[in-house]
CSV table of N, CA and C in Angstrom, one decimal:
chain,number,residue,atom,x,y,z
A,28,UNK,N,-18.2,-29.0,-13.3
A,28,UNK,CA,-16.9,-28.6,-14.8
A,28,UNK,C,-18.6,-27.4,-15.6
A,29,UNK,N,-17.3,-26.8,-15.8
A,29,UNK,CA,-18.2,-25.3,-16.1
A,29,UNK,C,-18.2,-25.4,-17.7
A,30,UNK,N,-18.5,-25.2,-18.8
A,30,UNK,CA,-18.2,-25.5,-20.0
A,30,UNK,C,-18.8,-23.9,-20.7
A,31,UNK,N,-17.8,-23.0,-21.0
A,31,UNK,CA,-18.1,-21.7,-21.5
A,31,UNK,C,-19.0,-22.3,-23.1
A,32,UNK,N,-19.5,-20.9,-23.7
A,32,UNK,CA,-20.1,-21.8,-25.2
A,32,UNK,C,-19.5,-20.2,-25.6
A,33,UNK,N,-18.8,-19.3,-24.8
A,33,UNK,CA,-18.1,-17.8,-25.8
A,33,UNK,C,-17.2,-18.2,-26.7
A,34,UNK,N,-16.7,-19.6,-26.6
A,34,UNK,CA,-15.2,-19.2,-26.9
A,34,UNK,C,-15.3,-20.5,-28.2
A,35,UNK,N,-14.3,-20.4,-29.5
A,35,UNK,CA,-14.7,-21.5,-30.3
A,35,UNK,C,-14.6,-22.7,-29.9
A,36,UNK,N,-13.4,-23.1,-29.6
A,36,UNK,CA,-13.1,-24.1,-28.9
A,36,UNK,C,-14.5,-24.4,-27.3
A,37,UNK,N,-14.6,-25.4,-27.1
A,37,UNK,CA,-15.2,-25.7,-25.8
A,37,UNK,C,-14.0,-25.3,-24.0
A,38,UNK,N,-14.1,-24.5,-23.7
A,38,UNK,CA,-13.5,-24.7,-22.5
A,38,UNK,C,-14.5,-24.6,-21.2
A,39,UNK,N,-12.9,-26.0,-20.5
A,39,UNK,CA,-13.7,-26.7,-19.9
A,39,UNK,C,-12.4,-26.1,-18.9
A,40,UNK,N,-13.3,-25.6,-17.9
A,40,UNK,CA,-12.7,-25.6,-16.6
A,40,UNK,C,-12.8,-27.1,-15.2
A,41,UNK,N,-11.8,-27.2,-14.8
A,41,UNK,CA,-12.1,-28.2,-13.9
A,41,UNK,C,-12.1,-27.5,-12.3
A,42,UNK,N,-12.7,-28.8,-11.9
A,42,UNK,CA,-12.7,-28.7,-10.7
A,42,UNK,C,-11.7,-28.7,-9.5
A,43,UNK,N,-11.0,-27.8,-8.6
A,43,UNK,CA,-9.7,-28.3,-7.9
A,43,UNK,C,-9.6,-27.9,-6.9
A,44,UNK,N,-9.1,-28.8,-6.3
A,44,UNK,CA,-9.1,-28.5,-4.8
A,44,UNK,C,-8.1,-27.9,-4.7
A,45,UNK,N,-7.8,-26.9,-3.1
A,45,UNK,CA,-7.1,-26.1,-2.8
A,45,UNK,C,-6.1,-27.2,-2.3
A,46,UNK,N,-4.5,-27.3,-1.2
A,46,UNK,CA,-4.1,-27.8,-1.2
A,46,UNK,C,-4.0,-26.6,0.6
A,47,UNK,N,-4.8,-27.8,1.0
A,47,UNK,CA,-4.8,-26.4,3.2
A,47,UNK,C,-3.8,-26.5,3.8
A,48,UNK,N,-2.2,-25.5,3.9
A,48,UNK,CA,-1.5,-25.9,4.8
A,48,UNK,C,-2.3,-26.6,6.3
A,49,UNK,N,-1.1,-27.0,6.3
A,49,UNK,CA,-1.6,-27.6,8.1
A,49,UNK,C,-0.1,-27.8,8.8
A,50,UNK,N,0.4,-26.6,9.3
A,50,UNK,CA,1.7,-27.0,10.0
A,50,UNK,C,2.0,-28.4,10.5
A,51,UNK,N,2.9,-29.2,10.4
A,51,UNK,CA,3.6,-30.0,11.3
A,51,UNK,C,3.7,-29.7,12.9
A,52,UNK,N,3.6,-31.0,13.8
A,52,UNK,CA,3.9,-30.3,15.3
A,52,UNK,C,5.3,-30.0,15.1
A,53,UNK,N,5.7,-29.4,15.6
A,53,UNK,CA,7.2,-29.1,16.5
A,53,UNK,C,7.8,-29.9,17.4
A,54,UNK,N,9.0,-31.0,17.3
A,54,UNK,CA,9.5,-31.5,18.0
A,54,UNK,C,10.1,-30.9,18.8
A,55,UNK,N,10.4,-31.9,19.9
A,55,UNK,CA,11.5,-31.6,21.0
A,55,UNK,C,12.7,-30.7,21.1
A,56,UNK,N,13.4,-31.7,19.7
A,56,UNK,CA,14.7,-31.0,19.7
A,56,UNK,C,14.4,-28.9,18.7
A,57,UNK,N,13.4,-28.5,18.2
A,57,UNK,CA,12.7,-27.7,17.0
A,57,UNK,C,12.6,-26.8,18.7
A,58,UNK,N,11.9,-27.0,19.6
A,58,UNK,CA,10.9,-26.6,20.5
A,58,UNK,C,12.2,-26.0,21.3
A,59,UNK,N,13.5,-26.7,21.6
A,59,UNK,CA,14.4,-26.6,22.6
A,59,UNK,C,15.4,-25.4,21.5
A,60,UNK,N,15.2,-25.3,20.4
A,60,UNK,CA,16.5,-24.5,19.6
A,60,UNK,C,15.7,-22.7,19.7
A,61,UNK,N,13.9,-23.9,19.1
A,61,UNK,CA,13.9,-22.0,19.4
A,61,UNK,C,13.8,-20.7,20.7
A,62,UNK,N,13.8,-22.4,21.2
A,62,UNK,CA,14.2,-21.1,22.6
A,62,UNK,C,15.3,-20.6,23.4
A,63,UNK,N,16.0,-21.7,22.9
A,63,UNK,CA,17.5,-21.0,22.9
A,63,UNK,C,18.0,-19.6,21.9
A,64,UNK,N,16.7,-19.3,21.0
A,64,UNK,CA,17.1,-18.9,20.7
A,64,UNK,C,16.6,-17.5,21.3
A,65,UNK,N,15.1,-17.5,21.4
A,65,UNK,CA,14.2,-15.9,22.5
A,65,UNK,C,15.1,-16.4,23.7
A,66,UNK,N,15.7,-16.8,24.2
A,66,UNK,CA,16.9,-16.4,25.8
A,66,UNK,C,18.6,-15.8,24.7
A,67,UNK,N,19.2,-16.3,24.2
A,67,UNK,CA,20.3,-15.8,23.8
A,67,UNK,C,20.1,-14.4,23.0
A,68,UNK,N,18.4,-14.2,22.2
A,68,UNK,CA,18.7,-12.5,22.0
A,68,UNK,C,17.7,-11.9,22.3
A,69,UNK,N,17.0,-11.8,23.2
A,69,UNK,CA,16.2,-11.4,24.6
A,69,UNK,C,14.9,-11.4,23.1
A,70,UNK,N,14.1,-12.2,23.3
A,70,UNK,CA,13.5,-11.8,21.6
A,70,UNK,C,11.6,-11.0,22.5
A,71,UNK,N,12.0,-9.7,22.0
A,71,UNK,CA,10.7,-10.2,22.6
A,71,UNK,C,9.2,-8.9,21.9
A,72,UNK,N,9.9,-9.0,20.7
A,72,UNK,CA,8.4,-8.8,19.1
A,72,UNK,C,9.1,-9.1,17.8
A,73,UNK,N,8.8,-8.3,17.1
A,73,UNK,CA,9.0,-9.0,15.6
A,73,UNK,C,10.0,-8.4,15.8
A,74,UNK,N,10.8,-7.1,16.2
A,74,UNK,CA,11.9,-5.8,15.1
A,74,UNK,C,13.1,-6.6,16.0
A,75,UNK,N,13.0,-7.4,17.0
A,75,UNK,CA,13.9,-8.2,17.7
A,75,UNK,C,13.9,-9.4,17.1
A,76,UNK,N,12.9,-10.2,16.5
A,76,UNK,CA,13.2,-11.8,15.4
A,76,UNK,C,14.2,-10.8,14.8
A,77,UNK,N,13.7,-9.8,13.8
A,77,UNK,CA,14.1,-9.9,12.4
A,77,UNK,C,15.9,-9.0,12.8
A,78,UNK,N,16.1,-8.8,13.5
A,78,UNK,CA,17.6,-8.8,13.7
A,78,UNK,C,17.8,-9.8,14.3
A,79,UNK,N,17.4,-10.2,14.6
A,79,UNK,CA,18.6,-11.8,15.7
A,79,UNK,C,18.6,-13.0,14.2
A,80,UNK,N,17.4,-13.1,13.0
A,80,UNK,CA,17.2,-13.7,11.7
A,80,UNK,C,18.6,-12.7,11.4
A,81,UNK,N,18.8,-10.9,11.2
A,81,UNK,CA,19.3,-10.8,9.7
A,81,UNK,C,20.7,-11.1,11.1
A,82,UNK,N,21.6,-11.2,12.5
A,82,UNK,CA,22.4,-11.4,12.6
A,82,UNK,C,22.6,-12.7,12.7
A,83,UNK,N,22.0,-14.0,12.8
A,83,UNK,CA,22.2,-15.4,12.2
A,83,UNK,C,22.8,-15.5,10.5
A,84,UNK,N,22.0,-15.2,9.9
A,84,UNK,CA,22.8,-15.3,8.6
A,84,UNK,C,23.0,-14.5,7.2
A,85,UNK,N,23.4,-13.8,8.3
A,85,UNK,CA,24.0,-12.7,7.1
A,85,UNK,C,25.4,-12.8,7.3
A,86,UNK,N,26.7,-13.9,8.0
A,86,UNK,CA,27.5,-14.2,8.2
A,86,UNK,C,27.4,-15.9,6.5
A,87,UNK,N,26.0,-16.6,7.0
A,87,UNK,CA,25.9,-16.9,5.7
A,87,UNK,C,25.8,-17.3,4.3
A,88,UNK,N,25.0,-15.4,4.3
A,88,UNK,CA,24.3,-15.2,2.8
A,88,UNK,C,26.1,-15.0,2.2
A,89,UNK,N,26.5,-13.8,3.0
A,89,UNK,CA,27.7,-13.8,2.6
A,89,UNK,C,28.7,-14.7,1.6
A,90,UNK,N,29.0,-16.2,2.3
A,90,UNK,CA,29.4,-16.9,2.3
A,90,UNK,C,29.1,-17.1,1.1
A,91,UNK,N,27.8,-17.2,1.1
A,91,UNK,CA,27.4,-18.0,-0.8
A,91,UNK,C,26.9,-17.2,-1.4
A,92,UNK,N,27.6,-15.9,-1.4
A,92,UNK,CA,27.9,-14.6,-2.2
A,92,UNK,C,29.1,-14.8,-3.1
A,93,UNK,N,30.0,-14.4,-2.0
A,93,UNK,CA,31.7,-15.4,-2.0
A,93,UNK,C,31.4,-16.3,-3.2
A,94,UNK,N,30.9,-17.6,-2.7
A,94,UNK,CA,30.7,-18.8,-3.1
A,94,UNK,C,30.3,-18.8,-5.0
A,95,UNK,N,29.5,-18.0,-4.9
A,95,UNK,CA,28.9,-17.9,-6.3
A,95,UNK,C,29.8,-17.0,-7.3
A,96,UNK,N,30.6,-15.6,-6.5
A,96,UNK,CA,31.4,-15.0,-7.5
A,96,UNK,C,32.8,-15.9,-7.5
A,97,UNK,N,33.3,-17.0,-6.9
A,97,UNK,CA,34.1,-17.9,-6.8
A,97,UNK,C,34.2,-18.3,-7.9
A,98,UNK,N,32.4,-19.3,-8.9
A,98,UNK,CA,31.7,-20.5,-9.4
A,98,UNK,C,32.2,-19.2,-11.2
A,99,UNK,N,31.4,-18.3,-10.3
A,99,UNK,CA,31.7,-16.8,-11.8
A,99,UNK,C,32.8,-17.1,-12.8
A,100,UNK,N,33.7,-16.2,-11.4
A,100,UNK,CA,35.3,-16.1,-12.1
A,100,UNK,C,35.9,-17.4,-12.8
A,101,UNK,N,35.3,-18.4,-11.6
A,101,UNK,CA,37.0,-19.5,-12.5
A,101,UNK,C,37.4,-19.7,-11.2
A,102,UNK,N,37.9,-18.9,-10.4
A,102,UNK,CA,39.4,-18.6,-9.5
A,102,UNK,C,38.5,-18.0,-7.7
A,103,UNK,N,39.9,-18.5,-7.0
A,103,UNK,CA,39.3,-17.8,-6.0
A,103,UNK,C,39.6,-17.0,-5.3
A,104,UNK,N,39.4,-16.0,-4.6
A,104,UNK,CA,39.8,-15.1,-3.9
A,104,UNK,C,41.1,-14.8,-4.0
A,105,UNK,N,41.9,-14.1,-4.4
A,105,UNK,CA,43.0,-13.8,-3.8
A,105,UNK,C,44.2,-14.6,-5.0
A,106,UNK,N,43.0,-15.4,-5.4
A,106,UNK,CA,44.5,-15.9,-6.8
A,106,UNK,C,44.1,-15.3,-8.2
A,107,UNK,N,45.0,-15.4,-9.5
A,107,UNK,CA,45.0,-14.0,-10.2
A,107,UNK,C,45.2,-14.8,-11.5
A,108,UNK,N,44.0,-14.3,-12.3
A,108,UNK,CA,44.1,-15.4,-13.9
A,108,UNK,C,45.0,-14.8,-14.4
A,109,UNK,N,44.9,-15.9,-15.8
A,109,UNK,CA,45.0,-14.5,-17.1
A,109,UNK,C,44.3,-14.4,-17.8
A,110,UNK,N,43.0,-13.3,-17.5
A,110,UNK,CA,41.9,-13.0,-17.9
A,110,UNK,C,42.3,-11.7,-16.3
A,111,UNK,N,42.1,-10.1,-17.8
A,111,UNK,CA,42.2,-9.0,-17.4
A,111,UNK,C,41.0,-9.5,-16.4
A,112,UNK,N,39.6,-9.8,-15.9
A,112,UNK,CA,38.7,-9.6,-15.3
A,112,UNK,C,39.0,-10.6,-13.6
A,113,UNK,N,39.3,-9.7,-12.6
A,113,UNK,CA,40.1,-9.8,-11.5
A,113,UNK,C,38.7,-8.8,-10.4
A,114,UNK,N,39.5,-9.1,-9.7
A,114,UNK,CA,38.2,-8.6,-8.3
A,114,UNK,C,38.5,-7.6,-7.5
A,115,UNK,N,38.9,-6.2,-7.3
A,115,UNK,CA,38.5,-5.3,-7.0
A,115,UNK,C,39.2,-4.7,-5.1
A,116,UNK,N,37.8,-5.8,-4.8
A,116,UNK,CA,37.8,-6.0,-3.5
A,116,UNK,C,36.7,-6.1,-3.1
A,117,UNK,N,36.9,-5.5,-1.7
A,117,UNK,CA,35.2,-4.8,-1.8
A,117,UNK,C,35.2,-4.2,-0.7
A,118,UNK,N,34.1,-3.5,-0.1
A,118,UNK,CA,34.2,-2.2,0.8
A,118,UNK,C,32.9,-2.1,1.3
A,119,UNK,N,33.0,-1.8,2.3
A,119,UNK,CA,31.3,-1.7,3.8
A,119,UNK,C,30.5,-2.0,3.2
A,120,UNK,N,29.1,-2.2,2.8
A,120,UNK,CA,28.6,-1.4,2.6
A,120,UNK,C,26.7,-1.9,3.7
A,121,UNK,N,26.1,-0.6,4.3
A,121,UNK,CA,24.7,-0.9,4.4
A,121,UNK,C,23.2,-1.0,3.8
A,122,UNK,N,22.8,-2.2,4.1
A,122,UNK,CA,21.4,-1.9,3.2
A,122,UNK,C,20.8,-2.0,4.1
A,123,UNK,N,19.2,-1.2,4.1
A,123,UNK,CA,18.4,-1.1,5.1
A,123,UNK,C,17.2,-1.5,3.7
A,124,UNK,N,17.1,-2.5,5.3
A,124,UNK,CA,15.6,-3.6,4.9
A,124,UNK,C,14.3,-3.1,5.5
A,125,UNK,N,14.3,-2.3,5.8
A,125,UNK,CA,13.2,-2.0,6.8
A,125,UNK,C,12.6,-0.4,5.7
C-alpha cells in the first residue's frame, strides 16, 4: 500500500490486480457457424465482415427500435389512441458508418 502524506487524511491506495482477458475456447457449433458465415458472405477482408454484420443485424435493430417506440407511445403501429401523439410513418434513411 502507498500512503500519501500531502493530504489532510492519509490516502491509501490499494494495489489492484487487473484481470487479464482470456478468450474462451471456440466450441464446434460456433466454429461451424463462423465457417458458414464466411462461406455465405464470401468474407475476405474487414470491410466484408462489416457488410455481413450490417446485413445480419439491420433487421434486428429495426425491430428493437420499433418495439421501443411502441412501448414509449403505449400502443402498436397502426393503432390510434385518443392522444394527439401519433406516428406519421417512416422514411428510408441512409446512415454512413465509415
